[in-house]
Amino acid sequence: MSLLQISEPGGGDPRRAVHRRAAGIDLGTTNSLIATAIKGEVRTLADADGAHLLPSAVQYGAGGLLAVGAAAKARSAADPGNVIVSAKRALGKSFAELRSGGGFRQYRFDAGKGDAAPAFVTAAGPRDPVEVSAAILRALARRCREETGEELAGAVITVPAYFNDAQRQQTRHAAKLAGIEVLRLLNEPTAAAVAYGLDRGGQGNIIVFDLGGGTFDVSLLSLRKGVFEVLATGGDTALGGDDFDQAVADWLIAQGGVEAVAAADWPALLQVANQARERLGDADQAEVVWRDWRGALDAAQFAEIAAPLVRRTILSCRRVMRDAGVDTGAIGNVLLVGGATRMPLIRQAVAKFFGREPLTDIDPDRVVAMGAGIQAEVLIGNRPTGDFLLLDVNPLSLGIETMGELVEKIIRRNTAIPVAKSQEFTTFKDGQTAMALHVVQGERELVGECRSLARFTLGGIPPMVAGAAKVKVTFQVDADGLLSVSAEEASTGGKAEVQVKPSFGLDSGQIEQMLRDSRDHARDDMLARALGEARLDATRLMDAISGAIKENGEILSAAEKSGIEQALAELRDAMAEHDSARIEELTQRLNHVSEAFAARRMNLTVGAALRGESIDTLSRETE
Amino acid sequence: MLAIADNYFAQFALPVDFEINSGRLGSRYRELQAEVHPDRFAASGEEQRLQAIKLSSYLNEAYETLKSPLRRAGYLLRLRGIDVEQVAQSDLAPELLFEQMELRESLAELSGGESAFDRLDELNRKAASRLAERQRQFVQALAGNRLDQARKLFHELQFLHKLQTEIDKKEESLESVADF
């Protein structure tokens, strides 16, 4: 069956004789697009009316699917519960999260398949976010087939850089449901950078500021000779144009122009808010009409309403720059992606922060799909590999719990992947034979405030004095972002291993909350860390001295013994307080009063060891 | 796929030296990643893909070690057979500890308000200039093969680097409540 694979005389890749249809799909919160190569050039495809954007809206009726796209969106106000919009924001969310999320006031949810798989209640029955997404993907694939006359052989689908594993898995699942072969999930800002870099020959450091309908990503990339190196990435998967609309809608309610809004009226009110916001793009003032109420929103008022949202985007930008250690002066270009970046307010804030006007001649709606389309051409074999390479990073720090409920970060956020890092840990107590390892993810310094990923135990550590065993813990993250952890005891080679998916089950809201918390509580953390460390040092010393007194108390004079015991008691009291300086001070005092004892005991121990006697009695089985 | 060199510097065809051509390091890194990155072997067998992950991880580690001045300094000491993980109390001069305490105290005292960022900038400049000074001394000590002194300077660099990290954290926490 190789009839089609006719090589040109003189060789060449026979694969080239067979062109396979590949496409890039931008599955957006508000709008979706598909891009494919037409006569060698990747471009987005339009529908019969010439519209490139397919509104991400799906309408269900008693008989099943009624409409997808503009037709569905147009009926959103009239049929609020059955027209599903912004389904992307529901991907990977639990039933509880959807019910409490303010963005979905017009829907009812069904937890028939469990808390982890909630569905929208529609006239056609429950439809989960994966099914809704699949309906959109199917409509795009149809558009591609009608335009090119070919079946889609494979697609690259874009996701926000900050999407977690559950959200990525569900995106893949939606494609499968739609009968689309996924060549790769590609991060949206990276896709935009590819389109910009390859088509414009862009070089140097670029910022991709991607504010879509429901998500926000900001990435700093270095573009050099076809290599797209992500230097740092940050964002907020619960921030987008939708939030600006909601803020305007809430403002309308606060103005008194809108009386108690029924859940069913919410889509209509959002549309009024959205229209007002979009009109402010060209005008200084927008008229707002809601039922029989008339009012106006001017640019200054809108700026005030939107200020907290704008601020969040700029905070993310600052963090990305700091993480990369790059100065805003070293940014060659700022690329705006996502329809919400059309807001003059955003453009001004971005221009002010980066000290340069962002590029505005690239269509912010289409660039992501085009970048995905280009990568799809490479992966399917229509375009030579080696054209470009993407080097990505992991978005959140990965670490391990240490004594005092502190986190030791092993792989920091924004580390290039794949990566393998090791660190040595030691035992805390004399004679400890097992070590419990707790793998966590997040930026905070306390375990309780990070996301728990996995727990496992390394046993078989030979009993030794505290601090003598050496356990090497290795974290590995592969190019797909999957984490595996292993631990090994140096003297015996005893091994324990575990594999975890870093962001599995971790919803994006939690990711941001953790990031925001770590920003807000950096000082609390420092204090807590200092306290934790002080307590740890104190515990260690107290344990050692108590143990030593039990073993060799006979070599102490009565005065020495009471001095040490008094210092011990004082320190024990101080441990209950939260004053790390006091604990440190008393620890030092205890250390001081027991110095002579420790020295004599050392001589004793060395003497015993030299005489060939067992020193096993010095260690205690504590674990 | 990739020949592993004797040390990270050699891997990127750079002289073993603290002073580094970072442009060259970056371009060499990208060239090598283009050869070994797992994406290049998406269609290859399991073994080759595993090998690609290992080599690519190794390159990332080598690159990050040389890119950071602090890690580069530690690596140079390691190449001379010095274990930089072991910090001895005697490595830290009392003046250094005092200076550190002073800087940390001024950092801890900072609270919100307009001028906090200016003072943070000033602290940052102070730390950076001390870092630069000690880096110079480190280079000289290494060149003169005064390894014990180089090791002490390395520990001082570590301290200053940690201080910078704390300044960054402070800045983040101040930013989250400030207007700009």
PDB file of C-alpha atoms in Angstrom, chain A residues 25-33 52-60 67-74 76 83-89 104 107 120 129 132-133 135-137 139-140 143 213-214 242:
ATOM      1  CA  ILE A  25      -6.352  25.366  17.310  1.00  0.00           C
ATOM      2  CA  ASP A  26      -6.720  28.170  19.811  1.00  0.00           C
ATOM      3  CA  LEU A  27      -9.483  26.922  22.104  1.00  0.00           C
ATOM      4  CA  GLY A  28     -10.309  30.159  23.866  1.00  0.00           C
ATOM      5  CA  THR A  29     -12.586  31.166  26.724  1.00  0.00           C
ATOM      6  CA  THR A  30     -14.557  33.635  24.604  1.00  0.00           C
ATOM      7  CA  ASN A  31     -13.547  32.824  21.033  1.00  0.00           C
ATOM      8  CA  SER A  32     -11.803  29.952  19.268  1.00  0.00           C
ATOM      9  CA  LEU A  33      -9.845  29.797  16.019  1.00  0.00           C
ATOM     10  CA  HIS A  52     -12.371  34.120  11.782  1.00  0.00           C
ATOM     11  CA  LEU A  53     -13.448  34.036  15.418  1.00  0.00           C
ATOM     12  CA  LEU A  54     -15.828  31.300  16.447  1.00  0.00           C
ATOM     13  CA  PRO A  55     -17.530  32.401  19.667  1.00  0.00           C
ATOM     14  CA  SER A  56     -16.935  29.660  22.277  1.00  0.00           C
ATOM     15  CA  ALA A  57     -20.678  29.297  22.894  1.00  0.00           C
ATOM     16  CA  VAL A  58     -22.748  26.150  22.590  1.00  0.00           C
ATOM     17  CA  GLN A  59     -26.546  25.950  22.765  1.00  0.00           C
ATOM     18  CA  TYR A  60     -28.386  22.810  23.844  1.00  0.00           C
ATOM     19  CA  ALA A  67     -26.002  25.626  17.720  1.00  0.00           C
ATOM     20  CA  VAL A  68     -22.301  26.402  18.121  1.00  0.00           C
ATOM     21  CA  GLY A  69     -20.661  29.805  17.724  1.00  0.00           C
ATOM     22  CA  ALA A  70     -22.271  33.121  16.813  1.00  0.00           C
ATOM     23  CA  ALA A  71     -25.785  31.677  16.566  1.00  0.00           C
ATOM     24  CA  ALA A  72     -25.506  30.202  20.058  1.00  0.00           C
ATOM     25  CA  LYS A  73     -23.975  33.357  21.499  1.00  0.00           C
ATOM     26  CA  ALA A  74     -26.800  35.476  20.048  1.00  0.00           C
ATOM     27  CA  SER A  76     -27.416  33.565  25.265  1.00  0.00           C
ATOM     28  CA  VAL A  83     -26.249  28.461  26.087  1.00  0.00           C
ATOM     29  CA  ILE A  84     -22.908  27.504  27.613  1.00  0.00           C
ATOM     30  CA  VAL A  85     -20.249  30.200  27.384  1.00  0.00           C
ATOM     31  CA  SER A  86     -16.743  30.375  28.899  1.00  0.00           C
ATOM     32  CA  ALA A  87     -16.693  26.589  29.377  1.00  0.00           C
ATOM     33  CA  LYS A  88     -12.888  26.767  29.368  1.00  0.00           C
ATOM     34  CA  ARG A  89     -13.018  28.357  32.806  1.00  0.00           C
ATOM     35  CA  PHE A 104     -21.281  31.037  36.256  1.00  0.00           C
ATOM     36  CA  TYR A 107     -26.052  27.868  35.286  1.00  0.00           C
ATOM     37  CA  PHE A 120     -23.884  21.975  33.249  1.00  0.00           C
ATOM     38  CA  PRO A 129     -17.109  21.195  30.145  1.00  0.00           C
ATOM     39  CA  VAL A 132     -18.900  21.541  25.481  1.00  0.00           C
ATOM     40  CA  SER A 133     -15.267  22.028  24.446  1.00  0.00           C
ATOM     41  CA  ALA A 135     -18.516  20.616  20.374  1.00  0.00           C
ATOM     42  CA  ILE A 136     -16.438  23.737  19.687  1.00  0.00           C
ATOM     43  CA  LEU A 137     -13.474  21.689  18.447  1.00  0.00           C
ATOM     44  CA  ALA A 139     -17.126  22.911  14.607  1.00  0.00           C
ATOM     45  CA  LEU A 140     -13.567  24.124  13.946  1.00  0.00           C
ATOM     46  CA  ARG A 143     -14.563  24.504   9.033  1.00  0.00           C
ATOM     47  CA  GLY A 213     -11.343  36.154  27.864  1.00  0.00           C
ATOM     48  CA  GLY A 214     -10.710  34.148  31.005  1.00  0.00           C
ATOM     49  CA  ASP A 242     -14.705  38.274  31.561  1.00  0.00           C
TER      50      ASP A 242
END
